[in-house]
C-alpha positions as MATLAB code, in Angstrom:
seq = 'MLPDETMLPDDTARLRAAAAFVREHDSTTLLPLLLPGIDGPDLRTLAERCRFAHAGTLLFPPDAQSLRAQLDACGLAADTPSHPSVVVRDRLARRHRRDPAELDVRILRPQVPGAAGERRAVEVFALTVPPHSALEPIAAYERTRRHEAHLAFEIERPDPLVLRGLCATLARHGARPDGGGYNPHENGTVLYFTTPADSSCGYRRLELYAHGDHRGALADHLGHQAERQPAETLLHLLTGAWTTQALASFARLRLPDAMDTRTACRTEDLARLTGTHPRGLDTLLRYLVMLGAVAHDAGPGPQEGFRLTALGALLRTDEPASMRPLALMYGGPFYRSFGGLDHAVRTGLPAFDHLFGENHFDHFARDPELADLFDRSMAASARMFRPLPAHPAVTAAARASAPATVVDVAGGNGELLGQVLTAHPGLRGILLERPHAVEAARRLLDSAGCGARCAYRAGDFADVPSGGDVYLLSRVLHDWDDDRCREILRHCARAMPAHADLLIVERLLPADGSPSLATAWDLHMLCNVGGRERTAAHYARLLADAGLDLRGHAPLPLDAHVLHARKAPPRP';
ca = [
      24.775  -21.386   77.542;
      26.265  -23.609   74.892;
      27.830  -26.844   76.082;
      31.339  -27.916   75.372;
      31.630  -28.707   71.679;
      34.030  -31.071   72.323;
      31.582  -33.313   73.871;
      28.782  -33.160   71.222;
      28.898  -36.541   69.542;
      29.300  -35.596   65.829;
      29.158  -32.422   63.697;
      25.565  -32.140   63.305;
      25.281  -32.149   66.911;
      27.678  -28.947   66.824;
      26.082  -27.217   64.056;
      22.522  -27.788   65.885;
      23.995  -26.357   69.214;
      25.321  -23.634   67.212;
      22.087  -22.603   65.546;
      20.433  -22.672   68.922;
      23.086  -20.136   70.555;
      22.659  -17.746   67.980;
      18.969  -17.620   68.256;
      19.338  -17.013   72.231;
      21.745  -14.600   72.174;
      22.170  -10.627   71.455;
      25.100   -8.543   71.733;
      23.966   -6.737   75.182;
      24.168  -10.501   77.013;
      26.946  -11.874   75.089;
      29.448   -9.157   75.944;
      29.728   -9.158   79.239;
      30.025  -13.063   79.019;
      32.956  -12.730   76.771;
      34.783  -10.107   78.733;
      34.044  -10.397   82.149;
      33.736   -7.021   84.178;
      33.041   -4.591   80.978;
      30.441   -2.496   81.670;
      29.583    1.444   81.728;
      30.437    3.549   78.461;
      32.879    0.390   77.170;
      30.163   -2.241   77.305;
      27.412    0.516   75.501;
      29.970    1.560   72.903;
      30.557   -1.891   72.054;
      26.930   -3.192   71.912;
      26.109   -0.145   69.807;
      29.036   -0.387   67.316;
      29.216   -3.969   67.166;
      25.877   -6.370   66.268;
      26.214  -10.191   67.219;
      26.014  -11.531   63.374;
      26.823  -15.207   63.933;
      28.260  -18.281   65.538;
      31.062  -19.678   63.952;
      31.953  -23.612   63.460;
      34.283  -25.624   61.526;
      33.101  -29.131   60.056;
      34.337  -31.791   57.947;
      31.822  -33.436   56.042;
      32.950  -36.407   53.368;
      31.125  -34.770   50.537;
      28.781  -31.958   49.679;
      25.483  -33.852   49.637;
      26.605  -34.714   53.273;
      26.779  -31.552   54.285;
      23.610  -30.375   52.882;
      21.835  -33.347   54.985;
      23.578  -31.985   57.723;
      22.160  -28.720   57.575;
      18.608  -29.758   56.698;
      18.869  -32.079   59.953;
      19.408  -28.687   61.643;
      16.460  -26.981   60.167;
      19.252  -24.627   58.054;
      18.581  -23.931   54.490;
      20.561  -26.706   52.590;
      20.981  -24.618   49.387;
      22.833  -22.039   51.026;
      25.745  -20.525   48.742;
      29.313  -21.284   49.092;
      32.517  -19.566   48.394;
      36.314  -19.983   49.325;
      37.590  -18.929   52.953;
      40.936  -17.871   52.561;
      41.018  -16.891   56.313;
      40.261  -20.185   57.613;
      42.150  -22.275   54.712;
      45.595  -20.292   55.411;
      45.160  -20.682   59.306;
      44.602  -24.553   58.464;
      47.772  -24.684   56.332;
      49.865  -22.796   58.775;
      48.873  -24.730   62.047;
      49.183  -28.337   60.000;
      52.028  -27.526   57.793;
      50.109  -28.373   54.632;
      49.958  -26.767   50.978;
      46.733  -24.134   51.096;
      45.792  -25.842   47.637;
      45.127  -29.028   49.546;
      42.409  -27.734   51.529;
      39.175  -26.868   49.802;
      37.662  -24.976   52.725;
      34.213  -23.396   51.902;
      32.066  -20.786   54.052;
      28.451  -20.637   53.747;
      26.241  -18.719   56.627;
      22.587  -19.743   56.890;
      20.176  -17.763   58.127;
      19.128  -18.051   61.744;
      16.612  -15.337   63.221;
      17.297  -13.937   66.514;
      14.810  -14.314   69.434;
      13.056  -10.778   68.122;
      13.680  -11.684   64.640;
      17.074  -10.293   63.885;
      19.111  -11.293   60.961;
      21.393  -13.541   62.137;
      23.433  -16.675   60.737;
      25.562  -19.707   61.590;
      29.004  -19.156   59.927;
      30.099  -22.891   58.567;
      33.489  -23.578   57.436;
      33.265  -26.427   55.424;
      36.384  -29.114   54.848;
      35.754  -31.919   52.768;
      37.517  -34.984   54.450;
      36.853  -38.038   52.403;
      36.952  -41.167   54.607;
      40.500  -42.575   55.092;
      41.869  -39.824   53.340;
      45.461  -37.760   54.478;
      43.052  -35.094   56.015;
      41.709  -37.415   58.901;
      44.285  -36.344   61.734;
      43.110  -32.366   60.652;
      39.791  -33.141   61.250;
      40.393  -35.225   64.681;
      42.780  -32.730   65.944;
      40.353  -29.632   64.824;
      37.184  -31.279   66.377;
      39.334  -31.525   69.808;
      41.000  -28.105   70.057;
      37.586  -26.015   68.449;
      40.151  -23.295   67.010;
      37.796  -22.008   64.467;
      34.647  -22.125   66.835;
      33.995  -18.215   67.266;
      31.501  -15.548   67.862;
      31.133  -12.952   65.454;
      30.470   -9.236   65.587;
      29.447   -7.004   62.495;
      30.890   -3.549   62.795;
      28.240   -0.850   62.012;
      29.475    1.970   59.923;
      33.414    0.697   59.891;
      36.113    3.054   59.583;
      39.941    2.949   60.340;
      39.529    5.025   63.310;
      36.338    3.475   64.664;
      38.386    0.014   64.050;
      41.458    0.673   66.064;
      38.771    2.214   68.929;
      36.883   -1.285   69.017;
      40.110   -3.044   68.846;
      41.591   -0.870   72.095;
      38.765   -1.174   73.971;
      38.757   -4.931   73.569;
      42.403   -5.204   74.572;
      41.635   -3.380   77.620;
      39.190   -6.156   78.987;
      41.710   -8.916   78.358;
      40.798  -10.182   74.305;
      43.979  -10.942   72.767;
      44.830  -10.721   68.934;
      44.677  -13.934   67.101;
      44.668  -13.558   63.784;
      42.718  -12.313   61.007;
      42.383  -11.617   57.391;
      40.966  -10.170   54.121;
      38.672  -12.040   51.909;
      38.852  -10.861   48.562;
      35.538  -13.137   47.655;
      33.489  -10.849   49.604;
      35.372   -7.754   50.168;
      35.514   -8.168   54.025;
      38.273   -7.458   56.798;
      38.367  -10.374   59.422;
      39.939   -9.444   63.085;
      40.143  -12.467   65.487;
      40.684  -12.189   69.056;
      41.122  -14.927   71.954;
      38.865  -14.119   75.115;
      39.890  -14.098   78.560;
      40.334  -16.976   80.544;
      37.778  -16.523   82.865;
      34.956  -15.885   80.121;
      32.197  -17.341   81.002;
      30.836  -18.604   77.499;
      31.528  -21.750   75.623;
      33.347  -19.731   72.994;
      36.918  -18.630   73.420;
      37.139  -16.469   70.188;
      35.362  -13.280   69.080;
      35.764  -12.075   66.088;
      34.970   -8.677   64.556;
      34.008   -8.146   60.702;
      34.039   -5.140   58.877;
      32.753   -4.856   55.366;
      35.263   -3.519   53.159;
      39.130   -3.555   52.641;
      40.872   -2.511   56.095;
      44.200   -3.980   55.590;
      45.807   -1.042   57.226;
      43.765   -1.875   60.350;
      44.813   -5.387   60.161;
      48.425   -5.063   59.710;
      48.330   -3.242   63.335;
      46.202   -6.123   64.652;
      48.634   -8.513   63.409;
      51.521   -6.509   64.353;
      50.159   -6.921   68.068;
      49.451  -10.561   67.968;
      53.341  -10.860   66.348;
      54.588   -9.048   69.724;
      52.646  -11.413   72.281;
      52.700  -14.860   70.804;
      56.336  -15.773   69.806;
      57.058  -17.175   73.331;
      53.729  -19.100   73.523;
      54.659  -20.668   69.961;
      58.310  -21.421   70.482;
      56.980  -23.173   73.839;
      54.618  -25.210   71.850;
      57.599  -26.318   69.270;
      59.580  -27.134   72.234;
      57.239  -29.332   73.852;
      56.978  -31.495   70.170;
      59.041  -34.115   71.939;
      56.501  -34.765   74.408;
      53.857  -35.595   71.853;
      55.841  -38.298   70.273;
      56.707  -39.766   73.513;
      53.012  -39.530   74.662;
      52.146  -41.364   71.193;
      54.791  -43.849   71.402;
      53.948  -44.907   75.235;
      50.220  -44.978   74.300;
      51.279  -47.699   71.626;
      53.959  -49.633   73.639;
      51.228  -49.772   76.648;
      48.674  -51.216   73.924;
      46.039  -48.826   75.322;
      44.747  -48.526   72.059;
      44.051  -52.034   71.866;
      42.235  -52.081   75.369;
      40.025  -49.144   74.256;
      37.162  -48.315   71.820;
      35.847  -45.857   69.499;
      32.105  -46.036   70.465;
      32.605  -46.866   74.633;
      33.827  -44.531   77.090;
      36.047  -46.448   79.690;
      37.019  -45.091   83.261;
      40.482  -44.591   84.025;
      40.540  -47.181   86.645;
      38.986  -49.822   84.705;
      41.134  -49.194   81.922;
      44.481  -48.891   84.417;
      43.413  -52.639   85.609;
      43.489  -54.139   82.184;
      46.989  -52.561   80.979;
      48.473  -52.978   84.130;
      49.382  -49.400   84.449;
      48.674  -46.499   87.153;
      45.410  -45.086   87.469;
      46.949  -41.239   88.218;
      49.946  -41.629   85.515;
      47.352  -43.115   82.995;
      44.857  -40.072   83.544;
      47.677  -37.928   83.362;
      48.206  -39.377   79.868;
      45.205  -39.634   78.229;
      44.004  -36.199   79.178;
      47.426  -34.854   76.990;
      46.190  -37.481   74.465;
      43.048  -35.526   74.561;
      44.563  -32.176   73.513;
      46.440  -34.264   70.755;
      43.046  -35.591   69.268;
      43.744  -39.358   69.595;
      41.459  -39.752   72.843;
      38.330  -37.969   73.665;
      36.713  -37.432   77.232;
      33.114  -38.002   77.446;
      32.106  -36.385   80.843;
      28.881  -38.022   81.230;
      27.161  -38.776   84.647;
      28.267  -41.793   86.616;
      29.646  -45.055   84.398;
      29.188  -42.737   81.071;
      32.334  -40.895   82.064;
      36.048  -41.937   80.687;
      37.987  -42.019   77.812;
      37.661  -43.316   74.384;
      39.444  -43.664   70.971;
      39.025  -41.221   68.284;
      39.628  -42.264   64.478;
      43.154  -41.006   64.704;
      43.781  -43.282   68.058;
      42.646  -46.207   66.556;
      45.297  -45.809   64.137;
      47.593  -47.112   66.952;
      45.706  -50.359   67.712;
      47.471  -53.854   66.784;
      44.860  -55.059   64.797;
      43.578  -51.892   62.595;
      44.210  -52.754   58.934;
      46.059  -49.503   58.161;
      48.013  -49.226   61.863;
      50.651  -46.975   62.303;
      51.849  -48.565   65.549;
      55.124  -49.691   63.974;
      55.726  -46.166   63.156;
      55.109  -44.918   66.504;
      57.221  -47.362   68.128;
      60.120  -46.300   65.527;
      59.540  -42.757   66.212;
      59.399  -43.172   69.646;
      62.563  -45.490   70.019;
      65.383  -45.913   68.090;
      65.059  -42.550   65.730;
      63.829  -40.472   68.684;
      67.446  -41.540   70.326;
      69.285  -40.598   67.255;
      67.556  -37.354   67.089;
      69.438  -36.444   70.261;
      72.462  -36.103   68.502;
      71.038  -34.013   65.811;
      73.693  -31.522   66.236;
      76.574  -33.996   65.161;
      74.911  -34.375   62.024;
      74.469  -30.646   61.598;
      78.019  -30.170   62.480;
      79.781  -32.707   60.504;
      77.005  -33.830   58.071;
      77.463  -37.513   59.093;
      74.130  -39.230   60.417;
      73.602  -38.980   64.215;
      72.347  -42.574   64.081;
      75.946  -44.040   63.119;
      77.508  -41.609   65.940;
      75.281  -42.987   68.301;
      74.596  -46.738   67.854;
      78.636  -47.329   66.403;
      77.232  -48.634   62.994;
      75.111  -47.476   60.124;
      71.011  -47.902   60.185;
      70.716  -50.858   57.798;
      73.813  -52.952   59.504;
      72.113  -52.247   62.923;
      68.505  -53.095   62.196;
      69.658  -56.384   60.427;
      71.372  -57.822   63.265;
      68.369  -57.573   65.323;
      65.689  -59.673   63.751;
      62.763  -58.038   65.974;
      64.236  -54.551   65.270;
      64.344  -55.444   61.459;
      60.877  -56.828   61.551;
      59.612  -53.763   63.320;
      61.421  -51.470   60.480;
      59.729  -53.105   57.759;
      56.443  -53.029   59.194;
      57.086  -49.293   60.018;
      57.495  -48.900   56.074;
      54.319  -51.029   55.495;
      52.268  -48.725   57.779;
      52.592  -46.124   55.362;
      51.202  -48.157   52.840;
      48.088  -46.003   51.822;
      50.654  -43.618   49.946;
      50.650  -46.703   47.668;
      46.549  -46.613   46.980;
      46.265  -45.035   43.808;
      49.761  -46.757   42.572;
      48.288  -49.491   40.691;
      45.593  -47.090   38.822;
      49.152  -45.584   37.381;
      48.829  -45.666   33.511;
      52.274  -47.569   33.350;
      50.896  -50.205   35.111;
      47.675  -50.033   33.696;
      49.279  -50.920   30.335;
      51.613  -53.623   31.509;
      48.452  -55.073   32.665;
      46.638  -54.929   29.358;
      49.367  -55.901   27.232;
      48.897  -59.377   25.182;
      51.396  -61.272   26.718;
      51.677  -61.678   30.968;
      53.814  -58.572   32.151;
      56.511  -58.680   35.264;
      56.669  -55.874   37.836;
      59.889  -55.717   39.808;
      59.791  -54.284   42.968;
      63.552  -53.218   43.878;
      64.218  -53.507   47.604;
      60.597  -53.825   47.929;
      60.431  -54.431   51.926;
      57.799  -56.929   52.845;
      55.879  -56.905   49.601;
      53.163  -54.335   50.633;
      53.296  -52.356   47.549;
      53.723  -55.165   45.185;
      50.858  -57.226   46.826;
      48.447  -53.998   45.956;
      49.721  -53.875   42.425;
      49.322  -57.854   41.894;
      45.675  -58.006   43.653;
      44.497  -54.997   41.633;
      45.592  -56.617   38.454;
      45.685  -60.621   38.624;
      47.314  -60.912   34.780;
      50.435  -59.095   36.263;
      53.480  -61.294   37.437;
      56.022  -59.975   39.952;
      59.642  -60.119   41.527;
      60.735  -58.986   44.916;
      64.164  -58.104   45.149;
      65.161  -57.749   48.688;
      67.483  -58.844   51.906;
      67.054  -62.403   52.753;
      65.340  -61.810   55.965;
      62.932  -59.376   54.203;
      62.323  -61.983   51.417;
      60.779  -64.398   53.785;
      58.682  -61.695   55.450;
      57.417  -60.694   52.024;
      56.770  -64.170   50.863;
      54.301  -64.594   53.801;
      52.170  -61.477   53.156;
      52.101  -62.098   49.159;
      51.042  -65.636   50.007;
      48.422  -64.800   52.600;
      47.248  -61.789   49.861;
      46.641  -64.861   47.253;
      49.057  -63.913   44.864;
      52.298  -65.560   46.005;
      52.049  -68.133   43.071;
      52.436  -65.524   40.705;
      55.511  -63.740   42.462;
      59.347  -64.884   42.465;
      61.690  -63.661   44.844;
      65.512  -62.860   44.674;
      67.516  -62.009   47.927;
      70.717  -59.823   47.052;
      71.412  -55.771   46.692;
      71.010  -53.167   44.096;
      73.334  -54.817   41.896;
      71.191  -57.935   41.577;
      68.323  -56.103   39.751;
      66.653  -58.452   37.455;
      66.268  -57.934   34.053;
      63.656  -58.037   31.368;
      60.742  -56.533   33.812;
      58.078  -54.032   32.113;
      57.425  -51.877   35.354;
      60.178  -51.286   37.965;
      58.987  -50.022   41.393;
      61.690  -47.990   43.415;
      59.370  -47.004   46.367;
      61.211  -44.635   49.187;
      64.651  -46.216   48.376;
      67.063  -43.305   46.709;
      66.156  -40.776   49.693;
      68.289  -43.347   51.613;
      71.494  -42.302   49.766;
      73.744  -39.407   48.718;
      73.875  -38.502   45.181;
      76.336  -40.786   44.024;
      74.605  -44.043   45.360;
      71.382  -42.872   43.726;
      73.311  -42.542   40.415;
      74.529  -46.172   41.176;
      71.041  -47.657   42.021;
      69.525  -45.904   38.905;
      72.474  -47.451   36.621;
      71.594  -50.875   37.963;
      68.028  -50.155   37.394;
      68.655  -48.830   33.678;
      71.046  -51.781   32.599;
      68.172  -54.349   33.580;
      65.444  -52.595   31.906;
      64.109  -53.387   28.334;
      63.825  -49.964   26.078;
      60.241  -50.374   26.596;
      59.896  -50.814   30.466;
      59.008  -47.793   32.917;
      60.292  -46.899   35.908;
      58.220  -45.717   38.699;
      59.946  -43.753   41.918;
      57.716  -43.111   44.707;
      59.379  -40.522   47.050;
      58.545  -37.385   48.854;
      59.646  -34.221   46.688;
      61.009  -31.219   48.396;
      58.543  -28.103   47.197;
      60.629  -25.842   44.553;
      58.671  -22.441   46.283;
      59.803  -23.700   49.881;
      56.148  -23.836   50.561;
      55.318  -26.178   54.147;
      55.988  -30.158   52.966;
      56.480  -32.963   55.091;
      59.452  -33.770   52.919;
      60.932  -30.888   54.648;
      60.719  -32.845   58.141;
      61.548  -36.130   56.423;
      64.666  -33.947   54.863;
      65.798  -33.617   58.532;
      65.156  -37.110   59.382;
      67.192  -38.701   56.601;
      70.159  -36.311   57.301;
      70.166  -37.601   60.912;
      69.273  -41.155   60.277;
      70.410  -42.713   57.324;
      72.795  -39.664   55.547;
      70.352  -39.375   52.740;
      67.954  -36.598   51.697;
      64.693  -35.304   49.948;
      64.810  -33.876   46.794;
      63.103  -31.599   44.107;
      61.657  -33.047   41.049;
      64.075  -31.294   39.080;
      66.979  -32.646   41.100;
      65.511  -36.238   40.642;
      65.469  -35.141   37.091;
      69.266  -34.406   36.905;
      70.228  -37.739   38.641;
      67.960  -39.734   36.154;
      69.707  -37.939   33.347;
      73.059  -38.813   34.617;
      71.784  -43.022   34.425;
      70.416  -42.712   31.319;
      67.008  -42.558   32.272;
      64.057  -39.652   31.116;
      61.679  -38.106   33.897;
      58.460  -38.117   32.164;
      56.350  -36.593   34.884;
      55.382  -36.890   38.339;
      51.779  -37.101   40.156;
      51.060  -36.739   43.716;
      50.196  -39.285   46.336;
      48.641  -39.367   49.676;
      50.818  -38.392   52.585;
      52.629  -35.960   50.709;
      54.136  -38.456   48.466;
      54.713  -38.416   44.687;
      55.548  -40.918   41.921;
      57.898  -40.206   39.627;
      57.649  -41.883   35.946;
      60.961  -42.612   34.269;
      61.757  -44.165   31.234;
      65.353  -45.163   29.113;
      66.723  -42.030   27.397;
      66.429  -42.762   23.438;
      69.731  -43.583   21.872;
      71.706  -40.311   20.927;
      72.069  -40.004   17.062;
];
């Protein structure tokens, strides 16, 4: 039997275990493990019609060379050809609400002979996840949940009647439809099932593969799935608030700071270190295992315990890219305001103002600790800034013969400006912000070694400094309605010389309605500040009203974009 893949240390170990499993089993031995109680004519029919073809596993190599090295380490052909996996790509996109175009999922089938030389394979789905990329949370989640791990049976001599009969037989023995699709790259139809809860096999998903286009049978299969799954899907959605609070509690209790990504810690020891109740802590940690923030090592004796995953480590206080402030914010003030979402939807006014008696910015400004938390939560998304210093407008300013100036309007604690000045030692900076934020930015930029090249101005949008070469507006416009945005943009336009560039960092609502983080943030802005996310075309109209031209936009990490604008040429 295959050990639980979630307990295996890395992708290479999972791949090696899958190859060993394929060598050891055949249809006759596997089917009773997957479908307890099947015997007699049904077992003979399935075994005769369905040839055990492969075990499937999803891997997350940082690049193609690493994937080849993993294959070679497991005794599999490193030069196995690959092609796009439409089915798994679309499943991942739906599960994680991502644009399918972001997910380059490849499929490879390195050959693994059976015990008697039968033709079999390991089906490898490979989603390239570069280190520190926005895809890392997907990898952490999928390694824990193993949604794509499955055993596949290829149907001999498929036809519509045979397909429907086999699906009915599986259903009688407790298998449930779980998606599928047609892959035009290889002209094959895939039908997925989940196996019964009392299955004694390490795999919980079963695939029927039929060569050719069988989309009629596929439609029937997916129709059954739709009938059975809405209640389960809705239940998962309704418990989303539990996820927010579990992660926020994890951060508030500083549990990630007491844990390690390499060595497991027993619940009792961790409870003693953190002043928590052992049973309560164990319950929280097991829920966090499902979320991919924690891994459970079930080794004997002292090896048993919990350890951090790469995802959970993002909630450590000392993590350079720590997202702990975001967890505290989303599990704190913003979580409370979402309890009044119905007020925002009924009135169009922020629920935050309704619950707290004042707007978001005034409330935070009156509480220094809360203001600091908000500024740090904004900085926690700083990874979206990483490509910005290489933007052509910034690099052109850095190459100018005279020292150029970058003006960061409402620049928070200076995280973005610091990245730009650090990347280009010849640039100077000016940061415009509220007084308390100016002091925080001064400390950060001094510690980054670029404070001597930066000036500070405490003020409002009406105080945008003139004469700069590049102006930055990062996650500012989405806080405001259209009238206020036009006003802010006019202040920028008045301050900008004719040659200056304006770079706006925002999430863009997709014009085609495809899944995007911007859609979620649009609801967040409605509920908390009364602002909104917008499409690129919407921003173009606002810029035009302020005398600015949108020259283009480019993607950034975390579903953000940078919009590039300049002053519109004078009309003749």
